[in-house]
PDB file of C-alpha atoms in Angstrom:
ATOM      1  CA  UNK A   1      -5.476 -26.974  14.020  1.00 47.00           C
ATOM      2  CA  UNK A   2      -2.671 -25.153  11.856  1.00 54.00           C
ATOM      3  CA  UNK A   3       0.647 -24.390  13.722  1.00 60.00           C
ATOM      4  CA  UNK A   4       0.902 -21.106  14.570  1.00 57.00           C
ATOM      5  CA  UNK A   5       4.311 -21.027  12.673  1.00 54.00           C
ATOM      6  CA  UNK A   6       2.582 -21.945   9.414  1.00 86.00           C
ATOM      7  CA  UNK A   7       0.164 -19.695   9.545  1.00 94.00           C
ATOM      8  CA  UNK A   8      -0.350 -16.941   6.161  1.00 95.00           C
ATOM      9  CA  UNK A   9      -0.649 -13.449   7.300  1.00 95.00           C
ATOM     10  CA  UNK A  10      -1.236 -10.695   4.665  1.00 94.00           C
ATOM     11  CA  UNK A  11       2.199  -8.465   5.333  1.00 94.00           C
ATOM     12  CA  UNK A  12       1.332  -5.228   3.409  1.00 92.00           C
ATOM     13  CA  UNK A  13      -1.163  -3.809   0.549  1.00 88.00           C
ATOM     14  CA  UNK A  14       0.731  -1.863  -2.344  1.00 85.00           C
ATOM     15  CA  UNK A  15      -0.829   0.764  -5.089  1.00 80.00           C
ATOM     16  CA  UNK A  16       0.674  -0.719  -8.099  1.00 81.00           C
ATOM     17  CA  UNK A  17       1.606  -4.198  -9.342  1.00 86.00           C
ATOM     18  CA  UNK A  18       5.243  -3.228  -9.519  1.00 86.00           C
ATOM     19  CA  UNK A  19       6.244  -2.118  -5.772  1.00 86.00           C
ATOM     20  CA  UNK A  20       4.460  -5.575  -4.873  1.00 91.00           C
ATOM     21  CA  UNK A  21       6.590  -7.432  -7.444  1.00 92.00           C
ATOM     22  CA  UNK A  22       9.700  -5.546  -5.866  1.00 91.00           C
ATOM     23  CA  UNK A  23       8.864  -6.467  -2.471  1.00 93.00           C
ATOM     24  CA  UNK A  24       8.285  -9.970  -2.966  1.00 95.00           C
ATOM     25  CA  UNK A  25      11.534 -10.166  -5.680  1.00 93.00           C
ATOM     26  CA  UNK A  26      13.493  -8.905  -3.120  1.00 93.00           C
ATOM     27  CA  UNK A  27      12.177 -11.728  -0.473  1.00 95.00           C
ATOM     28  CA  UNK A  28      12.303 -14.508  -3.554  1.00 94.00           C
ATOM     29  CA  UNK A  29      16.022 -13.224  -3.533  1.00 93.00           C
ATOM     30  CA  UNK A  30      16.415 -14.230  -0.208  1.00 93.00           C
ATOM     31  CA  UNK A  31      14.710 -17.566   0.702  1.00 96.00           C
ATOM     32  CA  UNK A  32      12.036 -16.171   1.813  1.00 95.00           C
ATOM     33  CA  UNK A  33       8.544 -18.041   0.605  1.00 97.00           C
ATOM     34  CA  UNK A  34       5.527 -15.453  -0.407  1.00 97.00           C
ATOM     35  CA  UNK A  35       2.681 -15.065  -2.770  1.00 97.00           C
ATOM     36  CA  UNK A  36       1.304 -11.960  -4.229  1.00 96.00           C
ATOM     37  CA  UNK A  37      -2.812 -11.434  -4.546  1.00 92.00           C
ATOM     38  CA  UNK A  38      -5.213  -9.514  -6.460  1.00 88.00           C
ATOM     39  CA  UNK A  39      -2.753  -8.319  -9.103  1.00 87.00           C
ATOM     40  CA  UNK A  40      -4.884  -8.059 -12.251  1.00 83.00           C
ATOM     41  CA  UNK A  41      -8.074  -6.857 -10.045  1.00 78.00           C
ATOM     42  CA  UNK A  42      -5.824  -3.838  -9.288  1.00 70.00           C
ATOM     43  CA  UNK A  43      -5.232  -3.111 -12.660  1.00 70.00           C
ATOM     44  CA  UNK A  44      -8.729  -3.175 -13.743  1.00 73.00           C
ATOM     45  CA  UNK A  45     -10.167  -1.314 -10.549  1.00 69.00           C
ATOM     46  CA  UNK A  46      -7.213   1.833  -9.520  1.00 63.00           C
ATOM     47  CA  UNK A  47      -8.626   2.871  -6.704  1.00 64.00           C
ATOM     48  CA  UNK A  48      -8.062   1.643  -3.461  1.00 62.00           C
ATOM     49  CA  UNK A  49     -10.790   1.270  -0.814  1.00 58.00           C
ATOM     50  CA  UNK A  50     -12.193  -1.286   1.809  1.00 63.00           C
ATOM     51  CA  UNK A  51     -13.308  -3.821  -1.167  1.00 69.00           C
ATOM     52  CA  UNK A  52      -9.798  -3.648  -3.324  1.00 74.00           C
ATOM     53  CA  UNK A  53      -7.487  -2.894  -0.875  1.00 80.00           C
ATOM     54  CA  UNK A  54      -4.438  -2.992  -3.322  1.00 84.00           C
ATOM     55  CA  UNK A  55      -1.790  -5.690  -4.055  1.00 89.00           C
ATOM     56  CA  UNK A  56      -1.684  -8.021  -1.415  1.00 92.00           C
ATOM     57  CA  UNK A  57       1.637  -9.759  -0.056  1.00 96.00           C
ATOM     58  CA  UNK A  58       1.294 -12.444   1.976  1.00 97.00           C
ATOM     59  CA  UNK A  59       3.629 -14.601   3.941  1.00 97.00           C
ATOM     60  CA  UNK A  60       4.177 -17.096   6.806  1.00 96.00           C
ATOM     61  CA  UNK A  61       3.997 -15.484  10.408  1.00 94.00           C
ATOM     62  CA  UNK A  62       7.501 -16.816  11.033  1.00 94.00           C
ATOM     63  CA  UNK A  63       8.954 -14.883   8.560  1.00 95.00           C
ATOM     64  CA  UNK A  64       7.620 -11.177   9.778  1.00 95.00           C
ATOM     65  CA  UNK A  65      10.378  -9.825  11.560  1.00 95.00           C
ATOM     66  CA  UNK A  66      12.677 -10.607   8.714  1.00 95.00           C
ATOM     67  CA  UNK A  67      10.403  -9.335   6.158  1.00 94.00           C
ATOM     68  CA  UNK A  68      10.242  -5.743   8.012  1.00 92.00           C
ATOM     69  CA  UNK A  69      13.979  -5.604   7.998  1.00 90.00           C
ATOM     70  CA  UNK A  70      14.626  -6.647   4.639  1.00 90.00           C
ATOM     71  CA  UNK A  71      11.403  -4.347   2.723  1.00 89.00           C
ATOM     72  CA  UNK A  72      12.655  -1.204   5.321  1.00 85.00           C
ATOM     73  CA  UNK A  73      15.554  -1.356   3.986  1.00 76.00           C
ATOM     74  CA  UNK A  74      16.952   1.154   1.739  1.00 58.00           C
ATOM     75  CA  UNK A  75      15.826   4.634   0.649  1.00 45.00           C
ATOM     76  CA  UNK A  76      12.388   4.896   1.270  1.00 51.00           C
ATOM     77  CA  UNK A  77       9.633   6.994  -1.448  1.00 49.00           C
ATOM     78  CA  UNK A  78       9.185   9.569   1.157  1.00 43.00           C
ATOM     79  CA  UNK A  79      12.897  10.283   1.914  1.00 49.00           C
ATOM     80  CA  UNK A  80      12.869  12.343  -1.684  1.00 63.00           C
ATOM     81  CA  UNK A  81       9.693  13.968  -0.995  1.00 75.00           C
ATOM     82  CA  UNK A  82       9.382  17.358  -0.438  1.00 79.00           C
ATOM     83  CA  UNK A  83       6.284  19.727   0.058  1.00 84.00           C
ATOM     84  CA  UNK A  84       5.692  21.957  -3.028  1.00 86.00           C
ATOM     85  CA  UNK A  85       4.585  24.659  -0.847  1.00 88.00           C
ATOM     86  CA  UNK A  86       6.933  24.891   1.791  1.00 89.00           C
ATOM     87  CA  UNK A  87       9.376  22.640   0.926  1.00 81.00           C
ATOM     88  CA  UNK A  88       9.828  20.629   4.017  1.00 80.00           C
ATOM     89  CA  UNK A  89      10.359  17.246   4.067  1.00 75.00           C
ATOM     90  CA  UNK A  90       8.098  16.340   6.679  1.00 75.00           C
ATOM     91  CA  UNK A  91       5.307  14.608   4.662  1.00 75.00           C
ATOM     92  CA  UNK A  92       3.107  11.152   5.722  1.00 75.00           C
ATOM     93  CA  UNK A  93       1.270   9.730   2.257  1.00 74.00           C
ATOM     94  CA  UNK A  94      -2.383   9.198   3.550  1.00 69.00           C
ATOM     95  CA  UNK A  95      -5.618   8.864   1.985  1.00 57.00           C
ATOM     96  CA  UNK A  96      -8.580  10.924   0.944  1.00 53.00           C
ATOM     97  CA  UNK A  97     -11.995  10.227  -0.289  1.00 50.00           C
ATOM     98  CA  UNK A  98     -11.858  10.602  -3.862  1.00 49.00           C
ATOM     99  CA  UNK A  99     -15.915  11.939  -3.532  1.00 49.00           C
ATOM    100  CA  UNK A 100     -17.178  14.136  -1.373  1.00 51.00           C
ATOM    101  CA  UNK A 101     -20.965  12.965  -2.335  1.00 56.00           C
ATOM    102  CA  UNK A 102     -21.788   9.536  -1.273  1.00 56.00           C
ATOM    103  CA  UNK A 103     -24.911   9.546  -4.038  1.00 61.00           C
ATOM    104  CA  UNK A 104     -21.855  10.149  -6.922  1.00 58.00           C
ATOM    105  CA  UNK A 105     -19.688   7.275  -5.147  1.00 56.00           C
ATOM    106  CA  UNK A 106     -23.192   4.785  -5.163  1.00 57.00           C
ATOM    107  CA  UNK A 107     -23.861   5.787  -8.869  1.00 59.00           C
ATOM    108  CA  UNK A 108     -20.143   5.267 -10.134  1.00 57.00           C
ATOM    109  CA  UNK A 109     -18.627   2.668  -7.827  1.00 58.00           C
ATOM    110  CA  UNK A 110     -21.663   0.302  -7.139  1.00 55.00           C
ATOM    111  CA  UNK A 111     -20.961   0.870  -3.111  1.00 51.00           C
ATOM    112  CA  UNK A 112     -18.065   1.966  -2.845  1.00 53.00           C
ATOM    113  CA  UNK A 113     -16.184   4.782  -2.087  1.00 51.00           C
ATOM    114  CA  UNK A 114     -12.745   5.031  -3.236  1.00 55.00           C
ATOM    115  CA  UNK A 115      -9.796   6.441  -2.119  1.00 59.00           C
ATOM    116  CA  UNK A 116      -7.051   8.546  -3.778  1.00 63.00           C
ATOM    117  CA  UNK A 117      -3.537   8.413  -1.892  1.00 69.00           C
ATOM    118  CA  UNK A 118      -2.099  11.733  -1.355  1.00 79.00           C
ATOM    119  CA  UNK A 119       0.634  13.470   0.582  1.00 81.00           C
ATOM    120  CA  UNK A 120       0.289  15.416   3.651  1.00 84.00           C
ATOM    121  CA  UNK A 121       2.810  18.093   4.918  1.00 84.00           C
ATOM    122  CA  UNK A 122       3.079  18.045   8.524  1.00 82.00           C
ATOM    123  CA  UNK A 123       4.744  21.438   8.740  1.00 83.00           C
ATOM    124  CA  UNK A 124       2.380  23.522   6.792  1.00 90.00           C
ATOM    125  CA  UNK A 125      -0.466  20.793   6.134  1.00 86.00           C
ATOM    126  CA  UNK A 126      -0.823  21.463   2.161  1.00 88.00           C
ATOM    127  CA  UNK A 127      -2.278  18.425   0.738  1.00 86.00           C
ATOM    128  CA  UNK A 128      -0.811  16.836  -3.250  1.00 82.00           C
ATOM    129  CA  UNK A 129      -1.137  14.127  -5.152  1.00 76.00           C
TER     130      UNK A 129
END
């Protein structure tokens, strides 16, 4: 049975090739082992969804608490975020279907349903891209 230490846990999913490549230059930077997955499928399919969940970046289990310090540090995206409507800065980035008909998703995407990210403004709840 594989030590529990040793074990490869998928850390976090990113939109775009480059934030993954940041993350895991920053941990390359700093000893810390990782590998990044699904890269190039990505690239050819943007959207994310349950099937292509993004740019995967995996490490050992060991390593998790110092992975969440190091990748939290810093400015975040959402820090410089404000809401175009009200202008408040109190804004989560979620995710919305990108079709409201499931018969348009099953003709385009072959069974599946993709996802746009967006932003969401918790003090007046307009939703952006």
């Amino acid at each position: 049975m594989e030590d529990e230490a040793k074990k490869v846990i998928v850390f976090a999913a990113y939109d775009t090739v480059m934030e993954a490549n940041l993350a895991k230059t920053k941990l390359d930077a700093y000893g810390i082992p990782c590998f990044l997955t699904d890269e190039h499928l990505t690239q050819m399919y943007p959207f994310r969804n349950d099937l292509f969940p993004g740019v995967r970046l995996h490490i050992f289990e060991e390593d998790r608490e110092q992975v969440s310090e190091l990748l939290s540090e810093g400015i975040t995206e959402l820090a410089t975020i404000r809401c175009p409507s009200c202008q408040s800065a109190d804004v989560v980035r979620g995710e919305e279907d990108a079709f409201a008909d499931w018969r348009q998703a099953l003709a385009v995407y072959f069974f599946t349903k993709p996802r746009v990210r967006q932003y969401i403004c918790n003090h007046c709840g307009h939703r952006w891209n």
